[in-house]
Amino acid sequence: MHYSMQNFKNWEKEIENWQNPILNNPLLPDWYKSAIFNEVYFVADGGSVWLLPLKEDFERVDVTDPRYQYGYFGYLEGHEYRMYNTYDVHFYASFTLAKLWPKLQASIQYMFRDTIDNSLNITRKHLSCGTSGLRKYKYSVPHDLGDPEEDPFNLVNAYLVHDVSEWRDLNLKFVLQCYRDYIMFGDNKYLADMYPQIKNVMEKSLTWDTNGDGMIENSGTADQTFDTWIMTGISAYCGSLWLAALYCTVQISKILKQEDISEKYSSILNKAKESFNAALWNGEYFDFDSSGQYHSKSIMADQLCGEWYLKCCGVNEEVLPVDRVKKALQTIYKMNVLGFNNGKMGAVNGMMPDGNLDKYSVQSEEVWTGVTYALSSLMISHGMHEEGFNTAKGIYNTVYNNIGMAYQTPEAIYSKNAYRSVGYMRPLSIWSIQVALDNLNKD
């Protein structure tokens, strides 16, 4: 209290210095000025813990490791989802930390890095299918850093619904965050510290390319963040993440002068681009997956997730053809945004090309608030300012004005009278919109 009373006047001044460039910008809509700052509530109110390092940590951790000075930071996936730093979701939310508290983002990355080369030889049963497996397998990025009622930061993977060691997105999201952080922090030492694990998780991920065409395949189980929405074969979601991770691995290897690794993944990237486009592009958007089932034609709001991350990194090279990206975004805006609840509720996750909701899974008929913010960021990056802001505005109006859920933004909202998982991490992706705006101003 004494420290606070001594410093609060300076804090108020610093807060104004931080917020005023956005608040005083006449080109930004008022609702955005409210949302961009108010959504940050979750960093403090997300069951958050910020822990000092233990004495033995000072002996184990290098002085350049951010944990040496900044300790351990953890926030829950949600008020109802009791897992620290849930990584498939933090991937979206991390833009707030990387933009505002970069040392906390770096600390989280080092914590995950330290788990990758280890296994946890604790056998348990997965709830979805009844099979047994280890709690943590080597060379897999964990789903989370543990349950606060167990031994968090040591006993990782509190999530036991599926075998997350085979989730297709977690490894790729580690690589993408490493590159994004480098672009935002400019820290070569950070990249070098992450590089051995980047190589290991990419090697592991290569085993999911079962036919040698350069593109990983989903397993026909819920093996990614949409954990009830099953993908089979090549999928738009994991496929775009894979293309982006390949690109980032090539760039990181070049930065660190690892030319052999760079050439290896450059060759794979070229093959993967061809396979992805041939399997999924239909002239209007990228199909949900290549399985040929009825729901394969679903228009997925998050089909360009990898492209979103690359644009936030300021990448202007064509990893996916720009004309196809823009066409897909226009289709998503027409079908998933304007075609759902009169365009006033953000982007529904899945929409069939005939204009009916994709009801294959409970998650396909939900609007995910954090995914909508990410989609809005990508639209803005591609010059679709009006569409991007209108898409995100649907979330703000619904959450803040219509259902009264400010400071407990849910993960998911439904077409009528329902929402799921209040007080959730993923909406912190809203700061990727500001990243997109800042990148455009640089250009």
Coordinates of C-alpha atoms in Angstrom, one line a residue:
M1 CA 0.0 0.0 0.0
H2 CA 2.8 2.4 0.9
Y3 CA 4.5 1.7 -2.5
S4 CA 1.2 2.3 -4.3
M5 CA 0.5 5.6 -2.6
Q6 CA 4.0 6.8 -3.5
N7 CA 3.7 5.8 -7.1
F8 CA 0.0 6.1 -8.2
K9 CA 0.4 9.6 -9.7
N10 CA 3.2 8.4 -11.9
W11 CA 1.1 5.3 -12.8
E12 CA -1.8 7.5 -13.8
K13 CA 0.4 9.5 -16.1
E14 CA 1.9 6.4 -17.6
I15 CA -1.6 4.9 -18.2
E16 CA -2.5 8.1 -20.0
N17 CA 0.6 7.9 -22.1
W18 CA -0.2 4.4 -23.0
Q19 CA -3.9 4.9 -23.8
N20 CA -4.0 8.4 -25.4
P21 CA -2.7 7.5 -28.8
I22 CA -5.6 5.2 -29.3
L23 CA -8.2 7.2 -27.4
N24 CA -7.3 10.4 -29.2
N25 CA -7.2 8.8 -32.7
P26 CA -10.3 10.2 -34.6
L27 CA -10.1 7.4 -37.2
L28 CA -10.9 4.7 -34.6
P29 CA -14.5 3.9 -33.6
D30 CA -15.5 4.6 -30.0
W31 CA -16.6 1.0 -29.3
Y32 CA -13.1 -0.2 -30.3
K33 CA -11.5 2.3 -27.8
S34 CA -13.6 0.7 -25.1
A35 CA -13.0 -2.9 -26.1
I36 CA -9.3 -2.7 -26.7
F37 CA -8.6 -1.6 -23.1
N38 CA -11.5 -3.3 -21.2
E39 CA -10.8 -6.8 -22.6
V40 CA -7.4 -6.6 -20.9
Y41 CA -9.2 -7.2 -17.6
F42 CA -8.5 -10.9 -18.0
V43 CA -4.7 -10.5 -17.6
A44 CA -5.4 -9.6 -13.9
D45 CA -8.7 -11.3 -13.4
G46 CA -8.0 -14.6 -15.2
G47 CA -7.2 -16.6 -12.0
S48 CA -3.8 -15.0 -12.5
V49 CA -0.6 -15.8 -10.5
W50 CA 2.7 -14.0 -10.7
L51 CA 5.3 -15.9 -8.8
L52 CA 8.9 -15.1 -7.7
P53 CA 11.5 -17.6 -8.8
L54 CA 12.6 -20.1 -6.2
K55 CA 16.2 -19.9 -4.9
E56 CA 17.2 -23.0 -6.8
D57 CA 15.8 -21.4 -10.0
F58 CA 18.5 -18.7 -9.8
E59 CA 21.1 -21.4 -9.9
R60 CA 19.4 -23.2 -12.8
V61 CA 18.3 -20.3 -14.9
D62 CA 20.6 -18.2 -16.9
V63 CA 20.7 -14.5 -16.0
T64 CA 19.5 -13.6 -19.5
D65 CA 16.4 -15.8 -19.0
P66 CA 13.4 -13.5 -18.4
R67 CA 12.3 -15.7 -15.5
Y68 CA 15.4 -14.7 -13.6
Q69 CA 14.0 -11.1 -13.3
Y70 CA 10.3 -11.5 -14.0
G71 CA 9.5 -14.9 -12.5
Y72 CA 6.6 -17.1 -13.5
F73 CA 3.3 -15.8 -14.9
G74 CA 0.1 -17.9 -15.2
Y75 CA -3.5 -17.2 -16.1
L76 CA -6.3 -19.7 -16.5
E77 CA -7.9 -20.7 -19.7
G78 CA -11.1 -19.3 -18.2
H79 CA -13.0 -18.8 -15.0
E80 CA -14.6 -22.3 -15.6
Y81 CA -11.6 -24.0 -17.3
R82 CA -9.0 -24.5 -14.6
M83 CA -5.7 -24.8 -16.5
Y84 CA -2.8 -22.4 -16.5
N85 CA -1.6 -20.9 -19.8
T86 CA -3.6 -23.2 -22.0
Y87 CA -1.4 -23.0 -25.0
D88 CA -3.7 -23.5 -28.0
V89 CA -5.8 -20.6 -26.6
H90 CA -2.9 -18.5 -25.3
F91 CA -1.7 -18.5 -29.0
Y92 CA -4.5 -16.1 -29.7
A93 CA -4.4 -14.2 -26.3
S94 CA -0.7 -13.8 -26.3
F95 CA -0.9 -10.7 -28.5
T96 CA -2.0 -8.7 -25.4
L97 CA 1.0 -9.9 -23.4
A98 CA 3.5 -9.6 -26.3
K99 CA 2.3 -6.1 -27.0
L100 CA 1.9 -4.8 -23.4
W101 CA 3.9 -7.1 -21.1
P102 CA 6.5 -8.7 -23.4
K103 CA 8.7 -10.1 -20.6
L104 CA 5.7 -12.0 -19.3
Q105 CA 5.1 -13.5 -22.7
A106 CA 8.8 -14.4 -22.9
S107 CA 8.6 -16.0 -19.5
I108 CA 5.7 -18.2 -20.6
Q109 CA 7.6 -19.2 -23.7
Y110 CA 10.6 -20.3 -21.7
M111 CA 8.4 -22.3 -19.4
F112 CA 6.9 -24.2 -22.3
R113 CA 10.3 -24.6 -24.0
D114 CA 11.6 -26.4 -20.9
T115 CA 8.8 -29.0 -21.1
I116 CA 9.2 -29.9 -24.8
D117 CA 12.1 -32.3 -24.6
N118 CA 10.7 -34.1 -21.5
S119 CA 8.1 -36.7 -20.9
L120 CA 5.9 -37.3 -17.8
N121 CA 5.7 -41.0 -17.1
I122 CA 2.3 -40.9 -15.5
T123 CA -0.2 -43.1 -17.2
R124 CA -3.8 -42.0 -17.3
K125 CA -7.0 -42.6 -19.3
H126 CA -8.3 -40.1 -21.9
L127 CA -11.9 -39.3 -21.3
S128 CA -13.1 -39.0 -24.9
C129 CA -12.2 -42.5 -26.1
G130 CA -11.0 -44.4 -23.0
T131 CA -7.5 -45.1 -24.3
S132 CA -4.6 -44.8 -21.9
G133 CA -1.3 -42.9 -22.5
L134 CA 1.4 -40.9 -20.8
R135 CA 0.5 -37.5 -19.3
K136 CA 3.3 -35.9 -21.5
Y137 CA 5.3 -37.2 -24.4
K138 CA 8.7 -36.0 -25.5
Y139 CA 8.9 -33.4 -28.3
S140 CA 5.2 -32.4 -27.9
V141 CA 4.2 -28.9 -26.6
P142 CA 1.9 -29.4 -23.6
H143 CA -1.7 -28.3 -23.8
D144 CA -1.3 -26.3 -20.5
L145 CA 1.0 -25.8 -17.5
G146 CA -1.2 -27.5 -15.0
D147 CA -4.1 -27.3 -12.6
P148 CA -3.9 -24.9 -9.6
E149 CA -5.1 -27.8 -7.4
E150 CA -2.3 -30.1 -8.5
D151 CA 1.3 -29.0 -8.9
P152 CA 1.2 -26.4 -11.7
F153 CA 4.3 -25.6 -13.7
N154 CA 5.6 -29.1 -12.8
L155 CA 2.6 -31.4 -13.6
V156 CA 1.7 -30.1 -17.0
N157 CA -1.2 -31.3 -19.2
A158 CA -4.1 -31.1 -16.7
Y159 CA -6.4 -31.5 -19.7
L160 CA -7.2 -35.2 -20.1
V161 CA -10.1 -35.3 -22.6
H162 CA -7.9 -36.2 -25.6
D163 CA -4.3 -37.3 -26.1
V164 CA -2.8 -33.8 -26.7
S165 CA 0.6 -35.1 -27.7
E166 CA -1.0 -35.8 -31.1
W167 CA -2.8 -32.5 -31.4
R168 CA -1.8 -30.9 -34.7
D169 CA -1.8 -27.3 -33.7
L170 CA 0.2 -27.1 -30.4
N171 CA 3.7 -27.6 -31.8
L172 CA 3.0 -25.2 -34.7
K173 CA 1.7 -22.5 -32.4
F174 CA 5.0 -22.7 -30.4
V175 CA 7.0 -22.0 -33.6
L176 CA 4.7 -19.2 -34.7
Q177 CA 4.9 -17.5 -31.3
C178 CA 8.7 -17.7 -31.3
Y179 CA 8.8 -15.9 -34.6
R180 CA 6.1 -13.4 -33.7
D181 CA 7.9 -12.6 -30.5
Y182 CA 11.2 -12.1 -32.3
I183 CA 9.6 -9.7 -34.7
M184 CA 8.1 -7.7 -31.8
F185 CA 11.1 -7.9 -29.4
G186 CA 14.0 -8.1 -31.9
D187 CA 15.9 -10.4 -29.6
N188 CA 18.3 -12.9 -31.3
K189 CA 19.2 -14.5 -28.0
Y190 CA 15.6 -15.4 -27.5
L191 CA 15.4 -17.1 -30.9
A192 CA 18.7 -19.0 -30.3
D193 CA 17.4 -20.2 -26.9
M194 CA 14.2 -21.5 -28.5
Y195 CA 15.8 -23.0 -31.6
P196 CA 16.7 -26.5 -30.4
Q197 CA 13.0 -27.0 -29.4
I198 CA 11.8 -25.4 -32.6
K199 CA 13.7 -28.1 -34.5
N200 CA 12.4 -30.9 -32.3
V201 CA 8.7 -29.9 -32.5
M202 CA 8.9 -29.5 -36.3
E203 CA 10.5 -32.9 -36.7
K204 CA 7.8 -34.4 -34.6
S205 CA 5.2 -32.6 -36.7
L206 CA 6.6 -33.9 -39.9
T207 CA 5.5 -37.4 -38.8
W208 CA 1.9 -36.2 -39.4
D209 CA 2.6 -36.0 -43.2
T210 CA 1.8 -39.6 -43.9
N211 CA 2.1 -39.5 -47.7
G212 CA 5.1 -37.2 -48.3
D213 CA 3.2 -34.4 -50.0
G214 CA 4.6 -31.8 -47.6
M215 CA 1.3 -31.3 -45.9
I216 CA 0.3 -32.7 -42.5
E217 CA -3.0 -34.5 -42.1
N218 CA -5.5 -34.4 -39.2
S219 CA -6.3 -37.8 -37.7
G220 CA -10.1 -37.9 -37.9
T221 CA -10.3 -37.1 -34.1
A222 CA -10.6 -33.8 -32.3
D223 CA -6.9 -33.1 -32.5
Q224 CA -6.7 -29.3 -32.3
T225 CA -8.2 -26.3 -30.4
F226 CA -11.7 -27.0 -31.8
D227 CA -11.8 -30.1 -29.6
T228 CA -15.3 -31.3 -30.6
W229 CA -15.0 -30.4 -34.3
I230 CA -13.3 -33.2 -36.1
M231 CA -11.0 -32.7 -39.0
T232 CA -9.8 -35.4 -41.3
G233 CA -7.0 -35.3 -43.9
I234 CA -5.7 -31.9 -44.9
S235 CA -7.6 -29.2 -43.0
A236 CA -7.8 -25.5 -43.6
Y237 CA -7.1 -24.7 -40.0
C238 CA -4.1 -26.9 -39.3
G239 CA -2.9 -26.7 -42.8
S240 CA -2.6 -22.9 -42.8
L241 CA -0.9 -23.2 -39.4
W242 CA 1.6 -25.7 -40.9
L243 CA 2.4 -23.5 -43.9
A244 CA 3.0 -20.5 -41.5
A245 CA 5.2 -22.6 -39.2
L246 CA 7.2 -23.9 -42.2
Y247 CA 7.7 -20.3 -43.3
C248 CA 8.7 -19.2 -39.8
T249 CA 11.2 -22.1 -39.4
V250 CA 12.8 -21.1 -42.7
Q251 CA 13.2 -17.5 -41.6
I252 CA 14.4 -18.3 -38.1
S253 CA 17.0 -20.7 -39.5
K254 CA 18.2 -18.0 -41.9
I255 CA 18.5 -15.5 -39.0
L256 CA 20.5 -18.0 -37.0
K257 CA 22.6 -19.0 -40.1
Q258 CA 21.4 -22.6 -40.1
E259 CA 21.3 -22.9 -43.9
D260 CA 20.8 -26.6 -44.1
I261 CA 17.7 -26.5 -41.9
S262 CA 16.4 -23.5 -43.8
E263 CA 16.8 -25.3 -47.2
K264 CA 15.2 -28.4 -45.8
Y265 CA 12.0 -26.7 -44.7
S266 CA 11.9 -24.4 -47.7
S267 CA 11.7 -27.4 -49.9
I268 CA 8.9 -28.9 -47.7
L269 CA 7.1 -25.5 -47.8
N270 CA 7.0 -25.4 -51.6
K271 CA 5.5 -28.9 -51.7
A272 CA 3.0 -28.1 -48.9
K273 CA 1.8 -25.0 -50.7
E274 CA 0.9 -27.0 -53.8
S275 CA -0.8 -29.7 -51.7
F276 CA -2.8 -27.3 -49.6
N277 CA -4.2 -25.3 -52.5
A278 CA -4.9 -28.4 -54.7
A279 CA -6.7 -30.2 -51.9
L280 CA -8.8 -27.3 -50.4
W281 CA -9.3 -24.3 -52.7
N282 CA -12.7 -24.4 -54.4
G283 CA -12.7 -21.0 -56.1
E284 CA -14.5 -19.2 -53.2
Y285 CA -12.7 -20.3 -50.0
F286 CA -10.6 -23.1 -48.6
D287 CA -12.7 -26.2 -47.7
F288 CA -12.9 -27.2 -44.1
D289 CA -11.0 -30.4 -44.8
S290 CA -10.2 -32.9 -47.6
S291 CA -12.2 -35.8 -46.3
G292 CA -15.0 -35.4 -48.8
Q293 CA -17.7 -35.6 -46.1
Y294 CA -20.7 -33.3 -46.2
H295 CA -19.3 -30.9 -43.6
S296 CA -16.0 -30.7 -45.6
K297 CA -17.6 -27.9 -47.5
S298 CA -18.1 -25.8 -44.4
I299 CA -16.9 -22.2 -44.6
M300 CA -14.7 -21.9 -41.5
A301 CA -14.2 -18.5 -40.0
D302 CA -10.7 -19.4 -38.8
Q303 CA -9.5 -21.1 -42.1
L304 CA -6.7 -18.6 -42.5
C305 CA -5.3 -18.7 -39.0
G306 CA -1.7 -19.2 -40.1
E307 CA -2.0 -16.3 -42.6
W308 CA -3.3 -14.1 -39.7
Y309 CA -0.1 -14.8 -37.7
L310 CA 2.1 -14.1 -40.6
K311 CA 0.4 -10.8 -41.4
C312 CA 0.8 -9.8 -37.7
C313 CA 4.5 -10.5 -38.2
G314 CA 4.6 -8.1 -41.1
V315 CA 5.2 -10.8 -43.7
N316 CA 4.4 -9.6 -47.2
E317 CA 5.7 -12.7 -49.1
E318 CA 3.0 -14.9 -50.6
V319 CA 2.7 -18.0 -48.5
L320 CA -0.9 -18.3 -49.7
P321 CA -1.9 -16.5 -52.9
V322 CA -3.1 -13.1 -52.0
D323 CA -6.1 -13.2 -54.4
R324 CA -7.3 -16.4 -52.8
V325 CA -6.9 -15.0 -49.3
K326 CA -8.9 -11.9 -50.1
K327 CA -11.6 -14.0 -51.9
A328 CA -11.8 -16.3 -48.9
L329 CA -12.1 -13.3 -46.5
Q330 CA -14.9 -11.8 -48.7
T331 CA -16.7 -15.2 -48.6
I332 CA -16.3 -15.4 -44.8
Y333 CA -17.6 -11.9 -44.4
K334 CA -20.6 -12.5 -46.6
M335 CA -21.5 -15.9 -45.2
N336 CA -20.2 -16.2 -41.6
V337 CA -20.6 -12.5 -40.6
L338 CA -23.4 -10.9 -42.7
G339 CA -25.2 -14.2 -43.1
F340 CA -25.4 -14.8 -39.4
N341 CA -27.8 -12.9 -37.1
N342 CA -28.0 -10.0 -39.6
G343 CA -24.2 -9.4 -39.3
K344 CA -24.5 -8.2 -35.7
M345 CA -22.8 -11.0 -33.7
G346 CA -19.3 -11.5 -35.2
A347 CA -18.4 -14.5 -37.3
V348 CA -20.0 -17.9 -36.7
N349 CA -17.3 -20.6 -36.7
G350 CA -18.9 -22.7 -39.5
M351 CA -21.4 -21.9 -42.2
M352 CA -22.5 -24.2 -45.1
P353 CA -22.3 -22.7 -48.6
D354 CA -26.2 -22.9 -48.8
G355 CA -26.4 -20.3 -46.0
N356 CA -27.3 -22.8 -43.3
L357 CA -25.3 -23.2 -40.1
D358 CA -22.8 -26.0 -39.9
K359 CA -24.3 -28.1 -37.1
Y360 CA -21.8 -30.9 -37.4
S361 CA -20.5 -30.0 -34.0
V362 CA -21.5 -27.8 -31.1
Q363 CA -18.5 -25.7 -31.8
S364 CA -19.2 -25.2 -35.5
E365 CA -22.4 -23.4 -34.7
E366 CA -20.8 -21.1 -32.1
V367 CA -19.3 -17.7 -32.5
W368 CA -15.9 -17.6 -30.8
T369 CA -15.2 -14.1 -29.6
G370 CA -11.4 -14.5 -29.8
V371 CA -11.5 -16.0 -33.2
T372 CA -13.7 -13.2 -34.5
Y373 CA -11.2 -10.6 -33.2
A374 CA -8.4 -12.5 -34.9
L375 CA -10.4 -12.6 -38.2
S376 CA -11.0 -8.9 -37.9
S377 CA -7.3 -8.3 -37.6
L378 CA -6.6 -10.3 -40.7
M379 CA -9.3 -8.4 -42.7
I380 CA -7.7 -5.1 -41.7
S381 CA -4.2 -6.4 -42.6
H382 CA -5.6 -7.0 -46.1
G383 CA -7.2 -3.6 -46.5
M384 CA -10.7 -4.6 -45.5
H385 CA -11.0 -2.0 -42.8
E386 CA -14.8 -1.5 -42.9
E387 CA -15.4 -5.3 -42.9
G388 CA -12.9 -5.9 -40.1
F389 CA -14.2 -3.3 -37.7
N390 CA -17.8 -4.3 -38.5
T391 CA -17.0 -7.9 -37.7
A392 CA -15.4 -7.1 -34.4
K393 CA -18.1 -4.6 -33.5
G394 CA -20.6 -7.5 -33.4
I395 CA -18.7 -9.0 -30.5
Y396 CA -18.6 -5.8 -28.6
N397 CA -22.2 -5.0 -29.0
T398 CA -23.3 -8.5 -28.1
V399 CA -21.1 -8.9 -25.1
Y400 CA -21.1 -5.4 -23.6
N401 CA -24.5 -4.0 -24.7
N402 CA -26.8 -7.0 -25.3
I403 CA -25.9 -9.7 -22.8
G404 CA -24.2 -7.7 -20.1
M405 CA -21.0 -9.8 -19.9
A406 CA -18.4 -7.0 -19.8
Y407 CA -15.3 -8.1 -17.8
Q408 CA -16.4 -11.8 -18.3
T409 CA -16.3 -12.1 -22.0
P410 CA -17.4 -15.6 -22.9
E411 CA -15.5 -17.9 -25.2
A412 CA -18.6 -18.7 -27.3
I413 CA -21.9 -17.1 -28.0
Y414 CA -24.9 -18.7 -29.8
S415 CA -27.4 -17.3 -32.2
K416 CA -30.1 -17.0 -29.5
N417 CA -30.1 -16.6 -25.7
A418 CA -27.0 -18.6 -24.9
Y419 CA -23.3 -18.4 -24.3
R420 CA -20.6 -20.7 -23.0
S421 CA -17.5 -20.5 -20.8
V422 CA -17.6 -17.0 -19.3
G423 CA -14.5 -15.1 -18.4
Y424 CA -12.2 -16.6 -21.1
M425 CA -8.7 -16.0 -22.3
R426 CA -9.0 -16.1 -26.1
P427 CA -10.7 -12.6 -26.5
L428 CA -7.3 -11.1 -25.6
S429 CA -6.6 -11.6 -29.3
I430 CA -8.2 -8.2 -29.7
W431 CA -4.7 -6.7 -29.5
S432 CA -3.8 -8.3 -32.8
I433 CA -6.2 -5.7 -34.3
Q434 CA -3.9 -3.0 -32.9
V435 CA -0.9 -4.9 -34.2
A436 CA -2.4 -4.9 -37.7
L437 CA -3.2 -1.2 -37.5
D438 CA 0.4 -0.4 -36.3
N439 CA 1.9 -2.5 -39.1
L440 CA -0.2 -0.6 -41.7
N441 CA 1.0 2.7 -40.3
K442 CA 4.6 1.5 -40.6
D443 CA 4.1 0.6 -44.2

